[in-house]
């Protein structure tokens, strides 16, 4: 089902995102988006958060618009939150069941896209296991259609990056003074890429990427980050510690990947390993969690964890992004 279409040039994705007036039309990557725009999107997302226990925010800004969720890879949080975000903004939301869609019968992704365009879909939210697919689609859609990247291979997951930095901003004073440690399978993680890009643009003090050597990133993909295979040193005095799942579905050959016990002992985020971070350090995880592998269950459920907060922020961020591309559409 994946990797049928040609990989596109990833270099100019950034320029594809803005329209002639500099407004956000597609969200494909956080790379190349300027700090002001990131901050505006975080501020907009704050506006879509309500007090815990109260009703969620709603508006009609997308009334009359149609959003289609096309998830060609598994998802719980991202898919559910895009669904809720679209509905809470008044849009018609179509969740295409890709397992029963014609792509399973060999239809190309572009034919699927053109079919949805013919049904007057305005926004397509796309997750795919192949690199370059969101930008490839963005180059082929009608002028008024927006494409939102909801997870692209190991390359990018921009709304996750935004919700992560929003969560950090809610708990810490300024990015400049922070040491953020991201721990786990950095090499195959689109979350690590997008969150690192957002943190770098926002001027984070120190970004540390910690993993077994076999799961370390290409240093060129994360300029400015400190890459380490030593957990204790990597999370020493960190303000924020984010654990990542091993992306087994993206690893062809698992040889050299430590077994569960060894991995947890050396790279697991636990009460014990958190002793090396600052006493007020927060614990994050994008989900889905593999408890007892990359994170200790009771830590994930404990007071230092902001993992459910990330989920709540995910809906608000997706509302903010949908609202923004909706306004760009309306101005055309
Ligand atoms: N949910 C995140 C993603 O789609 C993280 C993960 O799957 O481990 O990339």
Short mmCIF file of C-alpha atoms and ligand atoms in Angstrom, two decimals:
data_model
loop_
_atom_site.label_atom_id
_atom_site.label_comp_id
_atom_site.label_asym_id
_atom_site.label_seq_id
_atom_site.Cartn_x
_atom_site.Cartn_y
_atom_site.Cartn_z
CA UNK A 1 0.00 0.00 0.00
CA UNK A 2 2.91 2.34 0.76
CA UNK A 3 5.90 3.52 -1.26
CA UNK A 4 4.10 3.23 -4.59
CA UNK A 5 4.34 6.89 -5.51
CA UNK A 6 7.59 8.69 -6.25
CA UNK A 7 9.41 10.34 -3.41
CA UNK A 8 9.35 14.10 -3.89
CA UNK A 9 12.03 16.64 -3.25
CA UNK A 10 11.86 17.21 0.49
CA UNK A 11 13.94 20.39 0.24
CA UNK A 12 11.28 22.81 -0.85
CA UNK A 13 8.47 21.55 1.34
CA UNK A 14 8.89 24.56 3.57
CA UNK A 15 8.23 27.07 0.77
CA UNK A 16 5.19 25.10 -0.41
CA UNK A 17 3.41 25.72 2.86
CA UNK A 18 2.78 29.44 2.58
CA UNK A 19 0.61 31.12 -0.04
CA UNK A 20 1.59 34.21 -2.02
CA UNK A 21 0.56 36.41 0.93
CA UNK A 22 2.71 34.46 3.38
CA UNK A 23 -0.30 32.76 5.01
CA UNK A 24 -0.25 29.12 6.05
CA UNK A 25 -1.94 27.04 3.38
CA UNK A 26 -0.50 23.56 4.04
CA UNK A 27 1.25 22.30 7.17
CA UNK A 28 3.87 19.83 5.94
CA UNK A 29 6.85 20.45 8.20
CA UNK A 30 7.94 22.76 11.01
CA UNK A 31 11.31 23.13 9.34
CA UNK A 32 11.58 26.58 7.85
CA UNK A 33 8.52 28.03 9.61
CA UNK A 34 9.50 31.19 11.41
CA UNK A 35 9.38 31.72 15.14
CA UNK A 36 6.62 34.32 14.93
CA UNK A 37 4.30 31.91 13.12
CA UNK A 38 5.05 29.11 15.59
CA UNK A 39 4.29 31.40 18.52
CA UNK A 40 1.07 32.61 16.87
CA UNK A 41 -0.07 29.00 16.42
CA UNK A 42 0.73 28.19 20.06
CA UNK A 43 -1.18 31.28 21.18
CA UNK A 44 -4.15 30.30 18.99
CA UNK A 45 -4.08 26.80 20.49
CA UNK A 46 -4.17 28.27 24.02
CA UNK A 47 -7.36 30.02 22.95
CA UNK A 48 -8.93 26.62 22.26
CA UNK A 49 -8.20 25.23 25.74
CA UNK A 50 -10.83 25.33 28.45
CA UNK A 51 -10.58 24.68 32.19
CA UNK A 52 -10.22 20.99 33.12
CA UNK A 53 -13.65 19.42 33.69
CA UNK A 54 -15.48 22.04 31.62
CA UNK A 55 -16.94 21.66 28.13
CA UNK A 56 -14.46 21.77 25.24
CA UNK A 57 -14.15 24.93 23.16
CA UNK A 58 -16.36 25.11 20.09
CA UNK A 59 -16.77 27.50 17.21
CA UNK A 60 -18.33 27.58 13.75
CA UNK A 61 -15.27 28.90 11.89
CA UNK A 62 -15.19 25.84 9.64
CA UNK A 63 -18.94 25.57 9.07
CA UNK A 64 -19.52 24.64 5.43
CA UNK A 65 -16.01 23.20 5.07
CA UNK A 66 -15.18 19.52 4.75
CA UNK A 67 -12.16 17.88 6.34
CA UNK A 68 -11.09 14.35 5.31
CA UNK A 69 -8.84 12.27 7.55
CA UNK A 70 -6.70 9.89 5.48
CA UNK A 71 -4.64 7.74 7.81
CA UNK A 72 -2.69 5.18 5.81
CA UNK A 73 -0.87 4.18 9.00
CA UNK A 74 -2.18 3.33 12.49
CA UNK A 75 -3.16 6.16 14.81
CA UNK A 76 -5.16 6.74 17.97
CA UNK A 77 -4.41 10.22 19.34
CA UNK A 78 -3.68 12.13 16.13
CA UNK A 79 -6.64 10.72 14.26
CA UNK A 80 -9.11 11.14 17.12
CA UNK A 81 -7.92 14.67 17.81
CA UNK A 82 -8.14 15.79 14.17
CA UNK A 83 -11.63 14.29 14.06
CA UNK A 84 -12.73 16.13 17.22
CA UNK A 85 -10.94 19.32 16.19
CA UNK A 86 -12.76 19.47 12.85
CA UNK A 87 -16.14 18.75 14.44
CA UNK A 88 -15.63 21.26 17.24
CA UNK A 89 -14.98 23.92 14.59
CA UNK A 90 -18.21 23.08 12.77
CA UNK A 91 -16.72 21.26 9.75
CA UNK A 92 -18.10 18.12 8.12
CA UNK A 93 -15.49 15.46 8.89
CA UNK A 94 -14.93 12.38 6.79
CA UNK A 95 -12.81 9.61 8.32
CA UNK A 96 -11.89 7.44 5.36
CA UNK A 97 -11.56 3.82 6.36
CA UNK A 98 -8.36 3.08 4.49
CA UNK A 99 -8.60 -0.64 5.14
CA UNK A 100 -11.74 -0.80 3.06
CA UNK A 101 -10.82 1.99 0.64
CA UNK A 102 -9.89 1.48 -3.01
CA UNK A 103 -6.24 2.14 -2.24
CA UNK A 104 -6.29 -1.47 -1.06
CA UNK A 105 -7.39 -2.39 -4.59
CA UNK A 106 -4.35 -0.66 -6.07
CA UNK A 107 -5.76 2.82 -6.60
CA UNK A 108 -2.99 5.43 -6.57
CA UNK A 109 -2.95 7.97 -3.82
CA UNK A 110 -3.55 10.75 -6.34
CA UNK A 111 -6.66 9.05 -7.67
CA UNK A 112 -7.91 8.82 -4.08
CA UNK A 113 -7.16 12.53 -3.61
CA UNK A 114 -8.86 13.56 -6.88
CA UNK A 115 -11.91 11.51 -5.87
CA UNK A 116 -12.16 13.40 -2.59
CA UNK A 117 -11.65 16.73 -4.35
CA UNK A 118 -14.57 15.86 -6.60
CA UNK A 119 -16.63 15.52 -3.40
CA UNK A 120 -15.57 19.07 -2.47
CA UNK A 121 -13.26 18.21 0.40
CA UNK A 122 -11.34 21.32 1.52
CA UNK A 123 -8.75 19.96 3.94
CA UNK A 124 -7.02 16.58 3.76
CA UNK A 125 -5.22 15.33 6.83
CA UNK A 126 -2.69 12.74 5.69
CA UNK A 127 -0.62 10.11 7.53
CA UNK A 128 1.57 7.82 5.47
CA UNK A 129 4.53 5.51 6.01
CA UNK A 130 6.37 6.86 2.94
CA UNK A 131 8.51 9.99 3.03
CA UNK A 132 7.37 12.85 0.82
CA UNK A 133 3.71 11.87 0.47
CA UNK A 134 2.11 14.98 2.09
CA UNK A 135 4.19 17.35 -0.08
CA UNK A 136 3.55 15.22 -3.16
CA UNK A 137 -0.18 15.52 -2.60
CA UNK A 138 0.11 19.24 -1.83
CA UNK A 139 1.69 19.79 -5.25
CA UNK A 140 -1.24 18.16 -6.99
CA UNK A 141 -4.34 19.51 -5.28
CA UNK A 142 -6.63 22.30 -6.41
CA UNK A 143 -5.78 25.82 -5.32
CA UNK A 144 -8.27 25.99 -2.50
CA UNK A 145 -7.37 22.61 -0.90
CA UNK A 146 -5.09 22.38 2.16
CA UNK A 147 -2.96 19.41 3.15
CA UNK A 148 -2.02 18.78 6.77
CA UNK A 149 0.74 16.31 7.58
CA UNK A 150 -0.42 14.00 10.38
CA UNK A 151 2.73 11.84 10.43
CA UNK A 152 5.13 11.20 7.57
CA UNK A 153 7.39 8.17 7.80
CA UNK A 154 10.35 9.00 10.07
CA UNK A 155 10.51 12.51 8.64
CA UNK A 156 7.98 14.78 10.24
CA UNK A 157 4.93 15.11 12.50
CA UNK A 158 4.39 18.85 12.71
CA UNK A 159 1.25 19.02 14.86
CA UNK A 160 2.95 16.72 17.40
CA UNK A 161 5.92 19.10 17.46
CA UNK A 162 3.57 22.01 18.12
CA UNK A 163 1.68 20.25 20.91
CA UNK A 164 4.96 19.24 22.54
CA UNK A 165 6.33 22.77 22.63
CA UNK A 166 2.95 24.09 23.78
CA UNK A 167 3.05 21.63 26.70
CA UNK A 168 6.61 22.66 27.57
CA UNK A 169 5.67 26.35 27.40
CA UNK A 170 2.80 25.77 29.83
CA UNK A 171 5.13 24.25 32.41
CA UNK A 172 8.38 26.17 32.01
CA UNK A 173 9.23 29.87 31.81
CA UNK A 174 11.37 30.40 28.77
CA UNK A 175 12.80 28.11 26.14
CA UNK A 176 16.19 29.86 26.31
CA UNK A 177 16.92 28.55 29.81
CA UNK A 178 15.78 24.98 29.23
CA UNK A 179 17.62 21.72 28.77
CA UNK A 180 15.34 19.29 26.95
CA UNK A 181 16.30 15.61 26.70
CA UNK A 182 14.57 13.37 24.17
CA UNK A 183 15.32 9.71 24.85
CA UNK A 184 14.75 6.58 22.77
CA UNK A 185 14.59 5.68 19.10
CA UNK A 186 15.58 9.07 17.74
CA UNK A 187 16.65 7.75 14.35
CA UNK A 188 13.21 6.51 13.33
CA UNK A 189 11.11 9.08 15.16
CA UNK A 190 9.26 11.78 13.24
CA UNK A 191 8.26 13.18 16.64
CA UNK A 192 11.92 13.68 17.57
CA UNK A 193 12.44 15.50 14.26
CA UNK A 194 9.47 17.87 14.47
CA UNK A 195 9.79 18.56 18.20
CA UNK A 196 13.52 19.25 17.79
CA UNK A 197 12.83 21.61 14.90
CA UNK A 198 10.23 23.53 16.92
CA UNK A 199 12.48 23.71 19.98
CA UNK A 200 15.40 24.96 17.90
CA UNK A 201 13.30 27.65 16.23
CA UNK A 202 12.02 28.74 19.65
CA UNK A 203 15.62 29.08 20.88
CA UNK A 204 15.83 26.19 23.36
CA UNK A 205 18.91 26.41 25.60
CA UNK A 206 20.04 22.83 25.11
CA UNK A 207 18.61 19.98 23.09
CA UNK A 208 19.93 16.53 23.95
CA UNK A 209 19.06 13.43 21.93
CA UNK A 210 19.83 10.21 23.78
CA UNK A 211 19.64 6.71 22.35
CA UNK A 212 21.62 3.52 21.90
CA UNK A 213 24.17 4.21 19.13
CA UNK A 214 22.21 2.03 16.70
CA UNK A 215 19.16 4.32 17.10
CA UNK A 216 21.06 7.62 16.97
CA UNK A 217 20.06 10.25 14.38
CA UNK A 218 22.11 11.52 11.50
CA UNK A 219 23.72 14.60 13.13
CA UNK A 220 22.98 16.65 10.01
CA UNK A 221 19.24 16.13 10.54
CA UNK A 222 19.39 17.78 13.96
CA UNK A 223 21.84 20.70 13.79
CA UNK A 224 22.83 22.06 17.18
CA UNK A 225 21.61 19.05 19.17
CA UNK A 226 23.87 17.14 21.55
CA UNK A 227 23.77 13.46 20.62
CA UNK A 228 24.60 10.95 23.36
CA UNK A 229 24.28 7.28 24.19
CA UNK A 230 24.61 7.84 27.91
CA UNK A 231 21.27 8.30 29.65
CA UNK A 232 22.58 9.49 33.01
CA UNK A 233 24.73 12.19 31.45
CA UNK A 234 22.10 13.04 28.87
CA UNK A 235 19.34 13.75 31.37
CA UNK A 236 21.54 15.34 34.04
CA UNK A 237 19.83 18.54 35.22
CA UNK A 238 17.35 18.39 32.34
CA UNK A 239 14.14 20.41 32.72
CA UNK A 240 12.15 18.27 30.31
CA UNK A 241 12.55 14.55 29.59
CA UNK A 242 10.64 12.99 26.71
CA UNK A 243 10.58 9.23 26.17
CA UNK A 244 10.03 7.74 22.71
CA UNK A 245 8.86 4.32 21.61
CA UNK A 246 11.10 2.06 19.52
CA UNK A 247 9.55 2.35 16.02
CA UNK A 248 9.73 -1.36 15.24
CA UNK A 249 7.56 -0.92 12.15
CA UNK A 250 10.30 1.23 10.57
CA UNK A 251 13.25 -0.98 11.47
CA UNK A 252 13.92 -3.67 8.90
CA UNK A 253 16.55 -5.54 10.86
CA UNK A 254 16.24 -5.57 14.64
CA UNK A 255 19.74 -7.01 15.12
CA UNK A 256 21.73 -4.85 17.49
CA UNK A 257 18.64 -3.36 19.15
CA UNK A 258 18.91 -4.15 22.88
CA UNK A 259 16.38 -6.59 24.36
CA UNK A 260 13.60 -5.26 26.60
CA UNK A 261 15.36 -5.64 29.97
CA UNK A 262 18.63 -4.25 28.73
CA UNK A 263 16.86 -1.38 27.00
CA UNK A 264 14.87 -0.45 30.10
CA UNK A 265 17.97 -0.69 32.31
CA UNK A 266 20.01 1.61 30.06
CA UNK A 267 17.49 3.88 28.36
CA UNK A 268 14.23 3.54 30.31
CA UNK A 269 12.80 6.70 31.84
CA UNK A 270 12.05 5.63 35.39
CA UNK A 271 11.83 7.09 38.88
CA UNK A 272 15.45 6.07 39.23
CA UNK A 273 16.78 7.62 36.04
CA UNK A 274 14.76 10.79 36.69
CA UNK A 275 16.86 11.32 39.85
CA UNK A 276 19.49 12.73 37.49
CA UNK A 277 17.15 15.33 36.01
CA UNK A 278 16.13 18.52 37.82
CA UNK A 279 13.74 17.92 40.74
CA UNK A 280 10.98 19.81 38.89
CA UNK A 281 11.63 18.18 35.51
CA UNK A 282 8.53 17.13 33.61
CA UNK A 283 8.08 13.79 31.83
CA UNK A 284 6.58 13.61 28.34
CA UNK A 285 5.71 10.88 25.84
CA UNK A 286 3.86 11.27 22.52
CA UNK A 287 2.17 7.88 22.87
CA UNK A 288 1.57 5.06 22.29
CA UNK A 289 3.60 4.03 25.34
CA UNK A 290 5.26 0.69 25.83
CA UNK A 291 5.28 0.64 29.62
CA UNK A 292 8.27 -1.11 31.10
CA UNK A 293 10.34 -0.61 27.94
CA UNK A 294 10.94 3.09 27.33
CA UNK A 295 9.03 4.37 30.36
CA UNK A 296 8.11 3.10 33.83
CA UNK A 297 4.32 2.88 34.11
CA UNK A 298 4.03 4.50 37.54
CA UNK A 299 6.16 7.45 36.36
CA UNK A 300 3.88 7.93 33.36
CA UNK A 301 0.89 8.00 35.74
CA UNK A 302 2.60 10.11 38.41
CA UNK A 303 2.70 13.84 39.21
CA UNK A 304 5.73 14.66 37.05
CA UNK A 305 4.04 13.32 33.95
CA UNK A 306 2.36 15.76 31.55
CA UNK A 307 1.41 13.04 29.08
CA UNK A 308 -2.37 13.50 29.30
CA UNK A 309 -1.81 17.24 29.04
CA UNK A 310 -0.03 16.61 25.72
CA UNK A 311 -3.14 14.77 24.53
CA UNK A 312 -5.46 17.62 25.53
CA UNK A 313 -3.14 20.12 23.88
CA UNK A 314 -3.18 17.97 20.75
CA UNK A 315 -6.85 18.75 20.12
CA UNK A 316 -6.29 22.47 20.72
CA UNK A 317 -3.27 22.57 18.39
CA UNK A 318 -5.19 20.80 15.64
CA UNK A 319 -8.10 23.21 16.06
CA UNK A 320 -5.67 26.11 15.78
CA UNK A 321 -4.09 24.71 12.61
CA UNK A 322 -7.44 23.90 10.99
CA UNK A 323 -8.75 27.36 11.91
CA UNK A 324 -5.65 28.98 10.40
CA UNK A 325 -5.75 27.14 7.07
CA UNK A 326 -9.52 27.76 6.98
CA UNK A 327 -8.88 31.51 7.25
CA UNK A 328 -6.22 31.34 4.53
CA UNK A 329 -8.78 29.55 2.34
CA UNK A 330 -11.46 32.14 3.06
CA UNK A 331 -9.10 34.98 2.12
CA UNK A 332 -8.44 33.54 -1.35
N1 LIG B 1 2.34 8.60 17.75
C1 LIG B 1 3.67 9.03 17.37
C2 LIG B 1 3.83 8.95 15.87
O1 LIG B 1 2.89 8.74 15.15
C3 LIG B 1 4.74 8.32 18.11
C4 LIG B 1 4.82 6.84 17.93
O2 LIG B 1 4.09 6.24 17.12
O3 LIG B 1 5.66 6.25 18.61
O4 LIG B 1 4.92 9.12 15.39
#
